[in-house]
């Protein structure tokens, strides 16, 4: 979705640094001034989005954990608050993260009348472990592609060594892919 203003890594970094500076999360007090902390928080957000965990879902999970492990309540609250505030700030500034493109595209596709353009074939080689977001992209591509080939390497009889590949294979089979 090319017309969405995607936040650059610099913009993301500035938002993260501003949030850290503006908020007094007690849990982060001892590490917030460390040089790698903003980068770590950026990776945290990217991981949540790649796993397709929204701020609302993350908040629910953190609230459940606070009830289960009250000793870590400040940590769970700080993480949930950070993610929520990051999303609010990003949207307020008119940006989205690149991981937000799929939901925007899906919303737009619902408004389009008529058939979507189709690809004849897509080949994906060299990957063995897809994030939840990448699996969702494959789901969408499957709906507009006649044939998708994904190569996975696994040694028969040694599937235990290739756990990530086996998990990916199962995810692809759940999407309707056939093993050959």
PDB file of C-alpha atoms in Angstrom:
ATOM      1  CA  UNK A   1       0.000   0.000   0.000  1.00  0.00           C
ATOM      2  CA  UNK A   2       2.207   2.735  -1.349  1.00  0.00           C
ATOM      3  CA  UNK A   3       0.292   5.826  -0.260  1.00  0.00           C
ATOM      4  CA  UNK A   4       0.516   5.182   3.488  1.00  0.00           C
ATOM      5  CA  UNK A   5       3.086   7.460   5.128  1.00  0.00           C
ATOM      6  CA  UNK A   6       5.393   4.843   6.665  1.00  0.00           C
ATOM      7  CA  UNK A   7       7.534   5.988   9.557  1.00  0.00           C
ATOM      8  CA  UNK A   8      11.226   5.801   8.800  1.00  0.00           C
ATOM      9  CA  UNK A   9      13.586   4.232  11.306  1.00  0.00           C
ATOM     10  CA  UNK A  10      14.641   7.767  12.279  1.00  0.00           C
ATOM     11  CA  UNK A  11      11.023   8.806  12.931  1.00  0.00           C
ATOM     12  CA  UNK A  12      10.379   5.649  14.926  1.00  0.00           C
ATOM     13  CA  UNK A  13      13.534   6.247  16.948  1.00  0.00           C
ATOM     14  CA  UNK A  14      12.518   9.832  17.701  1.00  0.00           C
ATOM     15  CA  UNK A  15       9.054   8.752  18.839  1.00  0.00           C
ATOM     16  CA  UNK A  16      10.541   6.066  21.075  1.00  0.00           C
ATOM     17  CA  UNK A  17      13.111   8.440  22.582  1.00  0.00           C
ATOM     18  CA  UNK A  18      10.412  11.062  23.214  1.00  0.00           C
ATOM     19  CA  UNK A  19       8.167   8.524  24.935  1.00  0.00           C
ATOM     20  CA  UNK A  20      11.007   7.328  27.141  1.00  0.00           C
ATOM     21  CA  UNK A  21      11.931  10.909  28.043  1.00  0.00           C
ATOM     22  CA  UNK A  22       8.335  12.037  28.695  1.00  0.00           C
ATOM     23  CA  UNK A  23       7.190   9.090  30.809  1.00  0.00           C
ATOM     24  CA  UNK A  24       8.342   8.070  34.215  1.00  0.00           C
ATOM     25  CA  UNK A  25       7.885   4.320  34.091  1.00  0.00           C
ATOM     26  CA  UNK A  26       9.524   3.181  37.306  1.00  0.00           C
ATOM     27  CA  UNK A  27      10.291  -0.187  35.789  1.00  0.00           C
ATOM     28  CA  UNK A  28      12.572   1.347  33.117  1.00  0.00           C
ATOM     29  CA  UNK A  29      14.193   3.878  35.450  1.00  0.00           C
ATOM     30  CA  UNK A  30      17.586   2.190  35.691  1.00  0.00           C
ATOM     31  CA  UNK A  31      17.944   1.353  31.994  1.00  0.00           C
ATOM     32  CA  UNK A  32      16.162   4.147  30.110  1.00  0.00           C
ATOM     33  CA  UNK A  33      19.390   6.171  29.730  1.00  0.00           C
ATOM     34  CA  UNK A  34      21.366   3.235  28.350  1.00  0.00           C
ATOM     35  CA  UNK A  35      22.350   3.736  24.680  1.00  0.00           C
ATOM     36  CA  UNK A  36      20.746   0.486  23.446  1.00  0.00           C
ATOM     37  CA  UNK A  37      17.455   0.837  25.285  1.00  0.00           C
ATOM     38  CA  UNK A  38      15.530   2.804  22.609  1.00  0.00           C
ATOM     39  CA  UNK A  39      16.648   0.307  19.985  1.00  0.00           C
ATOM     40  CA  UNK A  40      15.524  -2.577  22.175  1.00  0.00           C
ATOM     41  CA  UNK A  41      12.099  -0.980  22.612  1.00  0.00           C
ATOM     42  CA  UNK A  42      11.849  -0.517  18.848  1.00  0.00           C
ATOM     43  CA  UNK A  43      12.598  -4.208  18.356  1.00  0.00           C
ATOM     44  CA  UNK A  44       9.980  -5.026  20.985  1.00  0.00           C
ATOM     45  CA  UNK A  45       7.328  -3.116  19.023  1.00  0.00           C
ATOM     46  CA  UNK A  46       8.400  -4.681  15.726  1.00  0.00           C
ATOM     47  CA  UNK A  47       8.186  -8.156  17.251  1.00  0.00           C
ATOM     48  CA  UNK A  48       4.671  -7.496  18.549  1.00  0.00           C
ATOM     49  CA  UNK A  49       3.536  -6.259  15.151  1.00  0.00           C
ATOM     50  CA  UNK A  50       5.210  -9.141  13.300  1.00  0.00           C
ATOM     51  CA  UNK A  51       3.345 -11.478  15.649  1.00  0.00           C
ATOM     52  CA  UNK A  52       0.116  -9.568  14.902  1.00  0.00           C
ATOM     53  CA  UNK A  53      -0.435  -8.585  18.523  1.00  0.00           C
ATOM     54  CA  UNK A  54      -2.349  -5.309  18.701  1.00  0.00           C
ATOM     55  CA  UNK A  55      -1.955  -2.888  21.614  1.00  0.00           C
ATOM     56  CA  UNK A  56      -5.428  -3.945  22.805  1.00  0.00           C
ATOM     57  CA  UNK A  57      -4.581  -7.639  22.805  1.00  0.00           C
ATOM     58  CA  UNK A  58      -1.223  -6.945  24.432  1.00  0.00           C
ATOM     59  CA  UNK A  59      -2.937  -4.906  27.165  1.00  0.00           C
ATOM     60  CA  UNK A  60      -5.332  -7.791  27.864  1.00  0.00           C
ATOM     61  CA  UNK A  61      -2.458 -10.239  28.116  1.00  0.00           C
ATOM     62  CA  UNK A  62      -0.444  -7.953  30.375  1.00  0.00           C
ATOM     63  CA  UNK A  63      -3.451  -7.395  32.652  1.00  0.00           C
ATOM     64  CA  UNK A  64      -3.894 -11.168  32.912  1.00  0.00           C
ATOM     65  CA  UNK A  65      -0.219 -11.563  33.759  1.00  0.00           C
ATOM     66  CA  UNK A  66      -0.444  -8.830  36.400  1.00  0.00           C
ATOM     67  CA  UNK A  67      -3.151 -10.853  38.128  1.00  0.00           C
ATOM     68  CA  UNK A  68      -1.127 -14.058  37.770  1.00  0.00           C
ATOM     69  CA  UNK A  69       2.273 -12.566  38.741  1.00  0.00           C
ATOM     70  CA  UNK A  70       1.633  -9.424  40.801  1.00  0.00           C
ATOM     71  CA  UNK A  71       5.344  -9.032  41.585  1.00  0.00           C
ATOM     72  CA  UNK A  72       5.919  -8.131  37.912  1.00  0.00           C
ATOM     73  CA  UNK A  73       2.916  -5.818  37.665  1.00  0.00           C
ATOM     74  CA  UNK A  74       5.045  -2.694  37.129  1.00  0.00           C
ATOM     75  CA  UNK A  75       6.885  -4.384  34.264  1.00  0.00           C
ATOM     76  CA  UNK A  76       3.694  -5.512  32.543  1.00  0.00           C
ATOM     77  CA  UNK A  77       2.102  -2.112  32.996  1.00  0.00           C
ATOM     78  CA  UNK A  78       5.167  -0.310  31.605  1.00  0.00           C
ATOM     79  CA  UNK A  79       5.340  -2.550  28.536  1.00  0.00           C
ATOM     80  CA  UNK A  80       1.620  -2.253  27.759  1.00  0.00           C
ATOM     81  CA  UNK A  81       1.649   1.504  28.345  1.00  0.00           C
ATOM     82  CA  UNK A  82       4.675   1.975  26.132  1.00  0.00           C
ATOM     83  CA  UNK A  83       3.122   0.045  23.235  1.00  0.00           C
ATOM     84  CA  UNK A  84      -0.195   1.898  23.532  1.00  0.00           C
ATOM     85  CA  UNK A  85       1.484   5.300  23.669  1.00  0.00           C
ATOM     86  CA  UNK A  86       3.761   4.440  20.756  1.00  0.00           C
ATOM     87  CA  UNK A  87       0.759   3.586  18.581  1.00  0.00           C
ATOM     88  CA  UNK A  88      -1.079   6.743  19.638  1.00  0.00           C
ATOM     89  CA  UNK A  89       1.922   8.948  18.879  1.00  0.00           C
ATOM     90  CA  UNK A  90       2.557   7.258  15.539  1.00  0.00           C
ATOM     91  CA  UNK A  91      -1.032   7.800  14.405  1.00  0.00           C
ATOM     92  CA  UNK A  92      -1.149  11.331  15.800  1.00  0.00           C
ATOM     93  CA  UNK A  93       1.837  12.207  13.624  1.00  0.00           C
ATOM     94  CA  UNK A  94       0.101  10.648  10.598  1.00  0.00           C
ATOM     95  CA  UNK A  95       2.372   7.624  10.245  1.00  0.00           C
ATOM     96  CA  UNK A  96       2.080   3.861  10.241  1.00  0.00           C
ATOM     97  CA  UNK A  97       4.711   1.183  10.618  1.00  0.00           C
ATOM     98  CA  UNK A  98       5.472  -0.983   7.607  1.00  0.00           C
ATOM     99  CA  UNK A  99       3.907  -3.918   9.492  1.00  0.00           C
ATOM    100  CA  UNK A 100       0.574  -2.022   9.458  1.00  0.00           C
ATOM    101  CA  UNK A 101       0.231  -2.166   5.665  1.00  0.00           C
ATOM    102  CA  UNK A 102      -1.611  -5.500   5.505  1.00  0.00           C
ATOM    103  CA  UNK A 103      -4.613  -4.453   7.630  1.00  0.00           C
ATOM    104  CA  UNK A 104      -4.893  -1.223   5.631  1.00  0.00           C
ATOM    105  CA  UNK A 105      -4.753  -3.168   2.357  1.00  0.00           C
ATOM    106  CA  UNK A 106      -7.408  -5.627   3.562  1.00  0.00           C
ATOM    107  CA  UNK A 107      -9.708  -2.781   4.557  1.00  0.00           C
ATOM    108  CA  UNK A 108      -9.329  -1.216   1.104  1.00  0.00           C
ATOM    109  CA  UNK A 109      -9.919  -4.527  -0.668  1.00  0.00           C
ATOM    110  CA  UNK A 110     -13.327  -4.854   0.975  1.00  0.00           C
ATOM    111  CA  UNK A 111     -14.374  -1.614  -0.754  1.00  0.00           C
ATOM    112  CA  UNK A 112     -13.234  -2.688  -4.234  1.00  0.00           C
ATOM    113  CA  UNK A 113     -15.844  -4.194  -6.504  1.00  0.00           C
ATOM    114  CA  UNK A 114     -14.781  -6.645  -9.154  1.00  0.00           C
ATOM    115  CA  UNK A 115     -11.984  -9.192  -9.408  1.00  0.00           C
ATOM    116  CA  UNK A 116      -8.519  -8.511  -8.082  1.00  0.00           C
ATOM    117  CA  UNK A 117      -5.522  -8.693 -10.374  1.00  0.00           C
ATOM    118  CA  UNK A 118      -3.970 -12.139 -10.280  1.00  0.00           C
ATOM    119  CA  UNK A 119      -0.424 -13.366 -10.411  1.00  0.00           C
ATOM    120  CA  UNK A 120       0.242 -16.562 -12.308  1.00  0.00           C
ATOM    121  CA  UNK A 121       3.068 -17.834 -10.104  1.00  0.00           C
ATOM    122  CA  UNK A 122       5.136 -16.791  -7.127  1.00  0.00           C
ATOM    123  CA  UNK A 123       8.161 -18.690  -5.855  1.00  0.00           C
ATOM    124  CA  UNK A 124       9.514 -18.261  -2.344  1.00  0.00           C
ATOM    125  CA  UNK A 125      12.882 -19.839  -1.659  1.00  0.00           C
ATOM    126  CA  UNK A 126      15.408 -19.457   1.126  1.00  0.00           C
ATOM    127  CA  UNK A 127      12.988 -18.956   4.020  1.00  0.00           C
ATOM    128  CA  UNK A 128      12.112 -21.531   6.648  1.00  0.00           C
ATOM    129  CA  UNK A 129      10.465 -19.609   9.475  1.00  0.00           C
ATOM    130  CA  UNK A 130       7.660 -17.163   8.774  1.00  0.00           C
ATOM    131  CA  UNK A 131       6.291 -14.662  11.280  1.00  0.00           C
ATOM    132  CA  UNK A 132       2.541 -14.523  11.852  1.00  0.00           C
ATOM    133  CA  UNK A 133       2.437 -11.404   9.695  1.00  0.00           C
ATOM    134  CA  UNK A 134       4.294 -13.138   6.857  1.00  0.00           C
ATOM    135  CA  UNK A 135       1.852 -16.056   7.043  1.00  0.00           C
ATOM    136  CA  UNK A 136      -0.984 -13.550   6.726  1.00  0.00           C
ATOM    137  CA  UNK A 137       0.713 -12.054   3.654  1.00  0.00           C
ATOM    138  CA  UNK A 138       0.901 -15.540   2.159  1.00  0.00           C
ATOM    139  CA  UNK A 139      -2.816 -15.986   2.875  1.00  0.00           C
ATOM    140  CA  UNK A 140      -3.557 -12.790   0.918  1.00  0.00           C
ATOM    141  CA  UNK A 141      -1.172 -13.672  -1.887  1.00  0.00           C
ATOM    142  CA  UNK A 142      -2.843 -17.077  -2.182  1.00  0.00           C
ATOM    143  CA  UNK A 143      -6.141 -15.376  -2.928  1.00  0.00           C
ATOM    144  CA  UNK A 144      -4.682 -13.452  -5.875  1.00  0.00           C
ATOM    145  CA  UNK A 145      -2.197 -16.006  -7.237  1.00  0.00           C
ATOM    146  CA  UNK A 146      -2.795 -19.105  -9.342  1.00  0.00           C
ATOM    147  CA  UNK A 147       0.189 -20.968  -7.910  1.00  0.00           C
ATOM    148  CA  UNK A 148       2.615 -20.290  -5.073  1.00  0.00           C
ATOM    149  CA  UNK A 149       5.657 -22.467  -4.511  1.00  0.00           C
ATOM    150  CA  UNK A 150       7.465 -22.315  -1.179  1.00  0.00           C
ATOM    151  CA  UNK A 151      10.623 -24.403  -0.822  1.00  0.00           C
ATOM    152  CA  UNK A 152      11.514 -25.766   2.589  1.00  0.00           C
ATOM    153  CA  UNK A 153      14.549 -27.901   3.326  1.00  0.00           C
ATOM    154  CA  UNK A 154      14.245 -30.730   5.807  1.00  0.00           C
ATOM    155  CA  UNK A 155      16.117 -33.998   6.156  1.00  0.00           C
ATOM    156  CA  UNK A 156      13.756 -36.951   6.390  1.00  0.00           C
ATOM    157  CA  UNK A 157      14.086 -38.759   9.681  1.00  0.00           C
ATOM    158  CA  UNK A 158      15.647 -35.672  11.323  1.00  0.00           C
ATOM    159  CA  UNK A 159      12.526 -33.526  11.682  1.00  0.00           C
ATOM    160  CA  UNK A 160      13.405 -32.865  15.335  1.00  0.00           C
ATOM    161  CA  UNK A 161      16.417 -30.831  14.199  1.00  0.00           C
ATOM    162  CA  UNK A 162      14.214 -28.862  11.800  1.00  0.00           C
ATOM    163  CA  UNK A 163      11.511 -27.797  14.262  1.00  0.00           C
ATOM    164  CA  UNK A 164      11.061 -24.335  12.711  1.00  0.00           C
ATOM    165  CA  UNK A 165      10.697 -25.847   9.240  1.00  0.00           C
ATOM    166  CA  UNK A 166       8.164 -28.376  10.509  1.00  0.00           C
ATOM    167  CA  UNK A 167       6.166 -25.587  12.181  1.00  0.00           C
ATOM    168  CA  UNK A 168       6.281 -23.527   8.963  1.00  0.00           C
ATOM    169  CA  UNK A 169       5.189 -26.521   6.909  1.00  0.00           C
ATOM    170  CA  UNK A 170       2.198 -27.022   9.218  1.00  0.00           C
ATOM    171  CA  UNK A 171       1.253 -23.330   8.917  1.00  0.00           C
ATOM    172  CA  UNK A 172       1.441 -23.551   5.130  1.00  0.00           C
ATOM    173  CA  UNK A 173      -0.642 -26.740   5.083  1.00  0.00           C
ATOM    174  CA  UNK A 174      -3.226 -24.961   7.251  1.00  0.00           C
ATOM    175  CA  UNK A 175      -3.411 -22.320   4.507  1.00  0.00           C
ATOM    176  CA  UNK A 176      -4.105 -25.029   1.923  1.00  0.00           C
ATOM    177  CA  UNK A 177      -0.606 -25.582   0.570  1.00  0.00           C
ATOM    178  CA  UNK A 178       0.145 -29.131  -0.534  1.00  0.00           C
ATOM    179  CA  UNK A 179       3.443 -30.868   0.173  1.00  0.00           C
ATOM    180  CA  UNK A 180       5.238 -32.358  -2.796  1.00  0.00           C
TER     181      UNK A 180
END
